[in-house]
PDB file of C-alpha atoms in Angstrom:
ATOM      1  CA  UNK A 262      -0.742  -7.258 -14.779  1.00  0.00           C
ATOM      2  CA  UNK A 263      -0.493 -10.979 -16.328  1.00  0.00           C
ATOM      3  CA  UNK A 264       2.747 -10.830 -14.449  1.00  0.00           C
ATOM      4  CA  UNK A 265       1.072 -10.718 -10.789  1.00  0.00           C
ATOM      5  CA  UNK A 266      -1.584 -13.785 -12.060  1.00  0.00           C
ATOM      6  CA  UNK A 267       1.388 -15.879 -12.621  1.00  0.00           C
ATOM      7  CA  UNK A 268       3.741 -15.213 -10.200  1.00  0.00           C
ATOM      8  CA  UNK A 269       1.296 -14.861  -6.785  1.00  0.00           C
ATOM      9  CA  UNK A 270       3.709 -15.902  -4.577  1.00  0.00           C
ATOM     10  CA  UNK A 271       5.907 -13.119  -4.562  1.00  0.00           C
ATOM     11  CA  UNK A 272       4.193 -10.283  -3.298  1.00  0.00           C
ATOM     12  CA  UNK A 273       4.688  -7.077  -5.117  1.00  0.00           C
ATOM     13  CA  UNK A 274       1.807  -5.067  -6.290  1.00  0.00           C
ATOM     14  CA  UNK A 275      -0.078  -6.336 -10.057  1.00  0.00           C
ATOM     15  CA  UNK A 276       3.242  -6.542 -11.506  1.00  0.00           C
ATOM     16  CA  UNK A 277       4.302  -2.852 -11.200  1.00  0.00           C
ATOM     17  CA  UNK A 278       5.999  -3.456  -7.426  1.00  0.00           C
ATOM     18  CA  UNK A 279       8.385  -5.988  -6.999  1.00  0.00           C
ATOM     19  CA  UNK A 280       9.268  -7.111  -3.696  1.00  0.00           C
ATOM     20  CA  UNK A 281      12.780  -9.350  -3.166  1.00  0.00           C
ATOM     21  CA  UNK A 282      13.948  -9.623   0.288  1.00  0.00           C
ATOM     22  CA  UNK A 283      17.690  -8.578  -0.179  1.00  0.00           C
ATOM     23  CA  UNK A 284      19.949 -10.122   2.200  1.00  0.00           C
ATOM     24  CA  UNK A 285      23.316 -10.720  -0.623  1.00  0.00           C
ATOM     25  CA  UNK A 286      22.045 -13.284  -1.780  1.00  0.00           C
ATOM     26  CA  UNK A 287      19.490 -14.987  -4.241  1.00  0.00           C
ATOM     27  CA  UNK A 288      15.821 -13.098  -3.697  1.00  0.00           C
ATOM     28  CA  UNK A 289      14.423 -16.697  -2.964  1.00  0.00           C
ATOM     29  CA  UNK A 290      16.708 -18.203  -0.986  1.00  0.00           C
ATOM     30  CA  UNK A 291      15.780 -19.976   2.226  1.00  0.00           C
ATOM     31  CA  UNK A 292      18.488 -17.958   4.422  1.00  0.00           C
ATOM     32  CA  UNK A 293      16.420 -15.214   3.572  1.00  0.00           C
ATOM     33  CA  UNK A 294      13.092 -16.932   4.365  1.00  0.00           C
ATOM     34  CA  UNK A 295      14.356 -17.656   7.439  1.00  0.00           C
ATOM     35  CA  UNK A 296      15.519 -14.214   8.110  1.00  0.00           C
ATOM     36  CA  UNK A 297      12.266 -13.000   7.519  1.00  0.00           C
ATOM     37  CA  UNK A 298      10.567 -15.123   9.902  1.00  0.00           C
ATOM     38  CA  UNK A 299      12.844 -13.410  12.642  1.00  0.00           C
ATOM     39  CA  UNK A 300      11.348  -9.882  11.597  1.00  0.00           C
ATOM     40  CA  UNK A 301       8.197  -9.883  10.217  1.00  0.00           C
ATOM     41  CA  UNK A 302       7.029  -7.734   7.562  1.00  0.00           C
ATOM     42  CA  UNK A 303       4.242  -6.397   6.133  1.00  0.00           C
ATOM     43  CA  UNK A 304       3.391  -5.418   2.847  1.00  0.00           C
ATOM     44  CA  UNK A 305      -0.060  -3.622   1.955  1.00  0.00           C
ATOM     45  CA  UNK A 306      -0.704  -1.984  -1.092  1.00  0.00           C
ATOM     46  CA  UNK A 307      -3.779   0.084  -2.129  1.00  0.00           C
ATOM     47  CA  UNK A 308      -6.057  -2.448  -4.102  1.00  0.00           C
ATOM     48  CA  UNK A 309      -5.402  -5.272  -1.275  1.00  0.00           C
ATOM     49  CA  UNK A 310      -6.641  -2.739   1.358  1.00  0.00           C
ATOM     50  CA  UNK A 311      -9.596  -2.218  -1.301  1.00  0.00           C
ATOM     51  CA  UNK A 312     -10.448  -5.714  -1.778  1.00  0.00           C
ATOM     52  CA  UNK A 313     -12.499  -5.777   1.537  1.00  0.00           C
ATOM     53  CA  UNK A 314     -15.514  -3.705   1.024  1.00  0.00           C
ATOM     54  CA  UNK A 315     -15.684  -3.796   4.752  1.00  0.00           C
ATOM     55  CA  UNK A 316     -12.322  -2.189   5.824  1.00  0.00           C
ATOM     56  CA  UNK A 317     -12.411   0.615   2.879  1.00  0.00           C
ATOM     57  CA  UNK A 318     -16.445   1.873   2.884  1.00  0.00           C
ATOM     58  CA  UNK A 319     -16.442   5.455   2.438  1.00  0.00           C
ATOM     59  CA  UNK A 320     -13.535   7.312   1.502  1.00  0.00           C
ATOM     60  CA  UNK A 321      -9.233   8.190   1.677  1.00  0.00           C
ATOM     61  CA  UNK A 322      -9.693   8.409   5.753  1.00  0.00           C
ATOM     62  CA  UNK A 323     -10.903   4.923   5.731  1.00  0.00           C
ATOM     63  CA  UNK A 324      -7.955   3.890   3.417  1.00  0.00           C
ATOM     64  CA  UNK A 325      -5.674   5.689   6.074  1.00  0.00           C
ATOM     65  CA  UNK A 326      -7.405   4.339   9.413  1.00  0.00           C
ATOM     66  CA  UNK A 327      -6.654   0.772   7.949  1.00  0.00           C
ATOM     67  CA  UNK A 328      -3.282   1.604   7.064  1.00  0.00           C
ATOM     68  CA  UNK A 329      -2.248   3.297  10.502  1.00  0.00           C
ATOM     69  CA  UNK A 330      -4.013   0.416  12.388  1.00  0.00           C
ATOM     70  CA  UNK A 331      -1.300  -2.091  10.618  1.00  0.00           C
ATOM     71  CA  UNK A 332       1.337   0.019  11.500  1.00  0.00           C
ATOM     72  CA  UNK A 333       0.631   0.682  15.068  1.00  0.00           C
ATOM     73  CA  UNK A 334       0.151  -3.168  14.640  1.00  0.00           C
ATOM     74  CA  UNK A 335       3.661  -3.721  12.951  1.00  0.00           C
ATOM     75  CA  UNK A 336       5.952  -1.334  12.780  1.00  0.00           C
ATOM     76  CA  UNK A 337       7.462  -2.950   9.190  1.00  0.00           C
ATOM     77  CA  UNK A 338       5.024  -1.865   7.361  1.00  0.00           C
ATOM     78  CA  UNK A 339       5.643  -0.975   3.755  1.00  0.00           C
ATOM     79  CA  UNK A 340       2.842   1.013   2.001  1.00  0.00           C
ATOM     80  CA  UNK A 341       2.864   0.779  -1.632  1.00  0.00           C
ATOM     81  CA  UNK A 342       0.591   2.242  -4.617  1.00  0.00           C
ATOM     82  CA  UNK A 343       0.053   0.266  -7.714  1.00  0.00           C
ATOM     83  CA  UNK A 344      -0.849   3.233 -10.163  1.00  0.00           C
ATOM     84  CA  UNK A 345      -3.021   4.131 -12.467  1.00  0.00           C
ATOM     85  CA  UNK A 346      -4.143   6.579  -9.160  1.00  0.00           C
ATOM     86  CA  UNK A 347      -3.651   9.810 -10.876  1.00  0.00           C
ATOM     87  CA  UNK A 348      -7.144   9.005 -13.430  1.00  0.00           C
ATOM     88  CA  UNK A 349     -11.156   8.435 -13.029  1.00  0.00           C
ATOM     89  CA  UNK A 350     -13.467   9.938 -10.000  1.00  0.00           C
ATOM     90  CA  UNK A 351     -13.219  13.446 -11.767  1.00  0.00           C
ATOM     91  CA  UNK A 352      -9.561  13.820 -10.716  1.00  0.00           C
ATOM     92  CA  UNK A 353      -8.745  14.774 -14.797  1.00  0.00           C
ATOM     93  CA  UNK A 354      -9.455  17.987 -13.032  1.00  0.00           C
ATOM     94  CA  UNK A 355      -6.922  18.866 -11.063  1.00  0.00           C
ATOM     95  CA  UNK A 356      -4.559  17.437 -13.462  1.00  0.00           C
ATOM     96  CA  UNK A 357      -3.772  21.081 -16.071  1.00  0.00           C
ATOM     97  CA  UNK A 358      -0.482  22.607 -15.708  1.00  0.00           C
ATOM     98  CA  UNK A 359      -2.695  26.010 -14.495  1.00  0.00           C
ATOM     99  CA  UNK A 360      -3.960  24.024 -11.132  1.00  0.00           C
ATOM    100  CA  UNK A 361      -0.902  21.909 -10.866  1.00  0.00           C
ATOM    101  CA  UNK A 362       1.425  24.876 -11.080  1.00  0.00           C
ATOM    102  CA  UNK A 363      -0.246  26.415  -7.569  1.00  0.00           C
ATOM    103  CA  UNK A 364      -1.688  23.330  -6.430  1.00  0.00           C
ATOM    104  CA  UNK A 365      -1.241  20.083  -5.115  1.00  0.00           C
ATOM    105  CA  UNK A 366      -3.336  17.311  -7.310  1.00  0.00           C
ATOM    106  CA  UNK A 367      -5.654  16.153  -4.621  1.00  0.00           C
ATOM    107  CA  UNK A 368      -4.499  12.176  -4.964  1.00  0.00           C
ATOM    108  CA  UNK A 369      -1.230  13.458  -3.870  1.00  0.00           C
ATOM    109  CA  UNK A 370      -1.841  14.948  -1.046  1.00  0.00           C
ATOM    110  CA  UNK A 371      -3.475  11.773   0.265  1.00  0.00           C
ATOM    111  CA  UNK A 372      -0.968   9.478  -0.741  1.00  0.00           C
ATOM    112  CA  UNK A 373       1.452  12.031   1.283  1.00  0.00           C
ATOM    113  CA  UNK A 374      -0.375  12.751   4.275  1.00  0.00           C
ATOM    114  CA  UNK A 375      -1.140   8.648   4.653  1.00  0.00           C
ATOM    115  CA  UNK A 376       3.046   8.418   3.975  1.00  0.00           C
ATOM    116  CA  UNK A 377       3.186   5.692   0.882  1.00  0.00           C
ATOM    117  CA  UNK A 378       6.626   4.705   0.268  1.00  0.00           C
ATOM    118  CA  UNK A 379       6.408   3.912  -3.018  1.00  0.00           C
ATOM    119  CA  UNK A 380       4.263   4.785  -6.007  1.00  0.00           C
ATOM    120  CA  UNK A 381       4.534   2.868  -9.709  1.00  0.00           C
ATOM    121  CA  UNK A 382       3.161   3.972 -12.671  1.00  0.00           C
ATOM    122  CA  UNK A 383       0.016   2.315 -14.019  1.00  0.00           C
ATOM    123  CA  UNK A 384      -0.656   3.291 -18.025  1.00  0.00           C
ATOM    124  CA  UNK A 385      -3.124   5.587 -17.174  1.00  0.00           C
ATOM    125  CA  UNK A 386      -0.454   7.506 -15.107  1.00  0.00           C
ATOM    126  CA  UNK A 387       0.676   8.859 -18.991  1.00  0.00           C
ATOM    127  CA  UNK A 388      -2.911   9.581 -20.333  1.00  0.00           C
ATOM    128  CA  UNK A 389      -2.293  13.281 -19.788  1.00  0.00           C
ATOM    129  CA  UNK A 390       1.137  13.500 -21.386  1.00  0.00           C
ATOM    130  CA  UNK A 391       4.689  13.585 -19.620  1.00  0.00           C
ATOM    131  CA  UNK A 392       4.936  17.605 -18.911  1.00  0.00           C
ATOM    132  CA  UNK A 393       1.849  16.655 -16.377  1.00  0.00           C
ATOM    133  CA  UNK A 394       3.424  13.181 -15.129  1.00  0.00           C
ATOM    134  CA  UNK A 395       6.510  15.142 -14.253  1.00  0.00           C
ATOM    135  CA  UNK A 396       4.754  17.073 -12.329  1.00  0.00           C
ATOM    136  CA  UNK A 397       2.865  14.936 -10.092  1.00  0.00           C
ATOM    137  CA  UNK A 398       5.869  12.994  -9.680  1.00  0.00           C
ATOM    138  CA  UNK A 399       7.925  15.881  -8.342  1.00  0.00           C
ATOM    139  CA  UNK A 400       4.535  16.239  -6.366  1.00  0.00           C
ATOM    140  CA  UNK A 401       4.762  13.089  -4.940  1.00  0.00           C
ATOM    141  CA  UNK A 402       8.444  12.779  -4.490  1.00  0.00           C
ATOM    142  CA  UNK A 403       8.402  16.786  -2.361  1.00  0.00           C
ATOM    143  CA  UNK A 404       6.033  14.805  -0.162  1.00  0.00           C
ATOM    144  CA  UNK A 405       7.882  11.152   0.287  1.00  0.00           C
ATOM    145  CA  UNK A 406       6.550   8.902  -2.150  1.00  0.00           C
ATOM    146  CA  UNK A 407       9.121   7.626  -4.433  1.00  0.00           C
ATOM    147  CA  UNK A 408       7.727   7.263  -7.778  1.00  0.00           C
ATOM    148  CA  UNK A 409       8.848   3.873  -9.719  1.00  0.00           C
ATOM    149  CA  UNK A 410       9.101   2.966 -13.113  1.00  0.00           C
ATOM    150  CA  UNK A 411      12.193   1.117 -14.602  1.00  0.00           C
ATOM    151  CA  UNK A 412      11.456   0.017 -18.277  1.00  0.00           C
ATOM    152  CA  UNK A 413      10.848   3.371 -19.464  1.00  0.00           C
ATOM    153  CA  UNK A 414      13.548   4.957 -21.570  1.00  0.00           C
ATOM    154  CA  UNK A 415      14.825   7.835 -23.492  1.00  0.00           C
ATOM    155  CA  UNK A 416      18.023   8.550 -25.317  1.00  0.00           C
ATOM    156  CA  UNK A 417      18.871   5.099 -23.830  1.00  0.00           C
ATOM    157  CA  UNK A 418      18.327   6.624 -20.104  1.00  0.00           C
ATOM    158  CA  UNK A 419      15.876   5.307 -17.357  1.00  0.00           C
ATOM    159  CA  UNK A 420      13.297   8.180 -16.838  1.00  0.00           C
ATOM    160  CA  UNK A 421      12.244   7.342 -13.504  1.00  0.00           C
ATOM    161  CA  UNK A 422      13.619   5.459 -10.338  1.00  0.00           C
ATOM    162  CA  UNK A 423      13.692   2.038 -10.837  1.00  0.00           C
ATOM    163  CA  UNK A 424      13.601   0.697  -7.890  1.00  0.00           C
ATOM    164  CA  UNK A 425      14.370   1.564  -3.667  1.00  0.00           C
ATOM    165  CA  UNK A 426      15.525  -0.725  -1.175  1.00  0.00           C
ATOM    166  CA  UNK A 427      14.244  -0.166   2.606  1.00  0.00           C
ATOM    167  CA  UNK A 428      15.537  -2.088   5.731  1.00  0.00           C
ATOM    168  CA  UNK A 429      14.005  -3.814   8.140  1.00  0.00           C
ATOM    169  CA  UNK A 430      15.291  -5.515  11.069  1.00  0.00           C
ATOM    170  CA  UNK A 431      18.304  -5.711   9.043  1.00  0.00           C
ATOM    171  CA  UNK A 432      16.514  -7.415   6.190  1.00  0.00           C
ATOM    172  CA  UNK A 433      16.431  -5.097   2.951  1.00  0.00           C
ATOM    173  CA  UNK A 434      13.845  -5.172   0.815  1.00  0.00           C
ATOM    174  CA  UNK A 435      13.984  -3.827  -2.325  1.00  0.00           C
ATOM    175  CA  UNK A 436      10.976  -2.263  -4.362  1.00  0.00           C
ATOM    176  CA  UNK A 437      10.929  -2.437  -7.932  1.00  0.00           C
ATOM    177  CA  UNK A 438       8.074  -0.831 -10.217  1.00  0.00           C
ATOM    178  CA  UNK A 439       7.844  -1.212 -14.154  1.00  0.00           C
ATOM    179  CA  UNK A 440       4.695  -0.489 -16.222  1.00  0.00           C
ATOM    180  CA  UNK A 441       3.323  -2.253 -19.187  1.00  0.00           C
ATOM    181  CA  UNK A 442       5.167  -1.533 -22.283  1.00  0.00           C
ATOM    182  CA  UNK A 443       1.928  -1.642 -24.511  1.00  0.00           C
ATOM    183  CA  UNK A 444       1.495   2.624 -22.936  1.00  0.00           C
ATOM    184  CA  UNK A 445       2.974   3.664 -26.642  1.00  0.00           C
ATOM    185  CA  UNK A 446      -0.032   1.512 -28.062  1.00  0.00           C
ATOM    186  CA  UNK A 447      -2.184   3.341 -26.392  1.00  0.00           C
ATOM    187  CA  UNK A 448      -0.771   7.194 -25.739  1.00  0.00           C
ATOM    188  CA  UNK A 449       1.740   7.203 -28.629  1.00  0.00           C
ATOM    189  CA  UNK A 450       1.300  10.856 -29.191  1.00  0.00           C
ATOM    190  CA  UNK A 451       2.413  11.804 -25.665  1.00  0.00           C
ATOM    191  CA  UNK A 452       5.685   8.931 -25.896  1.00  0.00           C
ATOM    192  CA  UNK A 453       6.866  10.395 -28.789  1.00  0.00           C
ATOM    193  CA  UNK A 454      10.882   9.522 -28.394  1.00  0.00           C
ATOM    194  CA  UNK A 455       9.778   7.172 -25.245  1.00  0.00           C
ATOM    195  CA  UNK A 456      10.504   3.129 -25.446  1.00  0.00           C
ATOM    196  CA  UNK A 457       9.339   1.496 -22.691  1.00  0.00           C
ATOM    197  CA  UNK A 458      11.138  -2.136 -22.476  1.00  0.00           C
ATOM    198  CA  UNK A 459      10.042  -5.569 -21.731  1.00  0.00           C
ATOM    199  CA  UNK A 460       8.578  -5.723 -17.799  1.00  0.00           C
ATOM    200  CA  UNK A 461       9.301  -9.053 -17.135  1.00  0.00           C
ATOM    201  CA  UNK A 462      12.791  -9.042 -18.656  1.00  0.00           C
ATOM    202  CA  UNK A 463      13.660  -5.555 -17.050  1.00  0.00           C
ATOM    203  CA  UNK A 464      13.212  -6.444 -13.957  1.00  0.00           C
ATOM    204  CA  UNK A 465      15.567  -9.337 -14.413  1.00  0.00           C
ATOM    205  CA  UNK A 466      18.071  -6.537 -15.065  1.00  0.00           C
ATOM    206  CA  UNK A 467      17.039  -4.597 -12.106  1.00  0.00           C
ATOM    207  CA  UNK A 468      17.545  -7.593  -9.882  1.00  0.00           C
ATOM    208  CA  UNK A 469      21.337  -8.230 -11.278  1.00  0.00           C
ATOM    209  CA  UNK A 470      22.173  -4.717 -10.538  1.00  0.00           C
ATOM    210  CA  UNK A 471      20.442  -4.532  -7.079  1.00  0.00           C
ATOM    211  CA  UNK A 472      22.804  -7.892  -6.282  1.00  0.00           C
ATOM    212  CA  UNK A 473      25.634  -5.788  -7.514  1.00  0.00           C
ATOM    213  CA  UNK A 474      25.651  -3.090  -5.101  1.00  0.00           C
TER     214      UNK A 474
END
């Protein structure tokens, strides 16, 4: 999360979503400033809908009120989750294999029925273990919210997504989530044969192969 402190003027979501306009060429370049200025886009994510008390006062249908108002508003609108959505208000709950197995977990369903594009994985995302994190992300995914997480590995093989790219007016933008790698500090019994890599320096790597394509 140090990442987003330092780095506030690209906006992606507390380090875990990276946004880089993609237009073929460098992620800051002023061509694609300038092509952004032609088609304006807008980025919300859940904490910066959050931040005003006022918008966000009661509940999941205020979150979604806010978010359909900026999209009847601008039609570019990307909705993102930062993680770590999965954990606290009671939701531990719904998050056994017995409910999960005949139910949706109830965050899920909002994030689907509000249609997030994106979801990355905050460290509490792998407090209850990876047989339940596959789950919800299949969860997720069934519904339309990609589920992002490059610097996790195992057997030398990305676990999740680690990135999508969405267009815009002809502008793509590419979404790249990682997590902090200290989650085998703290839930090293459910990462046994996990390695989760550097943030910073995989996304570097995500970038050169995003310019590759």
């Amino acid at each position: 999360r140090s990442i987003a402190k330092r780095y506030k003027s690209v906006k992606y979501s507390l380090g875990l979503a990276i946004l880089f306009l993609m237009m073929g060429v460098s992620a800051f370049s002023e061509e694609v400033v300038a092509q952004e200025a032609v088609a304006q886009q807008e980025v919300m994510t859940t904490e910066q809908i959050a931040s005003s008390k006022e918008n966000l006062k009661n509940s999941v249908g205020s979150l979604q009120s806010k978010i359909d108002s900026a999209r009847a508003e601008n039609e570019n609108t990307l909705v993102l989750d930062n993680g770590d959505t999965i954990q606290g208000n009671y939701n531990h709950l719904f998050l056994t294999e017995e409910y999960l197995n005949s139910n949706i977990n109830p965050m899920v369903l909002a994030l689907t029925e509000i249609g997030y594009d994106a979801m990355t994985l905050g460290n509490h995302e792998f407090n209850y273990g990876m047989n339940i994190l596959d789950i919800i992300k299949n969860q997720l995914e069934a519904g339309g919210t990609n589920v992002l997480c490059a610097n996790l590995y195992k057997d030398g093989e990305r676990v999740f997504d680690p990135y999508i790219i969405k267009e815009y007016d002809g502008i793509r933008v590419a979404v790249i989530g990682v997590v902090t790698n200290h989650i085998t500090k703290w839930d090293a019994d459910k990462l046994v044969g996990y390695t989760p890599t550097n943030p910073a320096l995989e996304v570097q790597k995500v970038i050169k192969e995003i310019k590759d394509k």
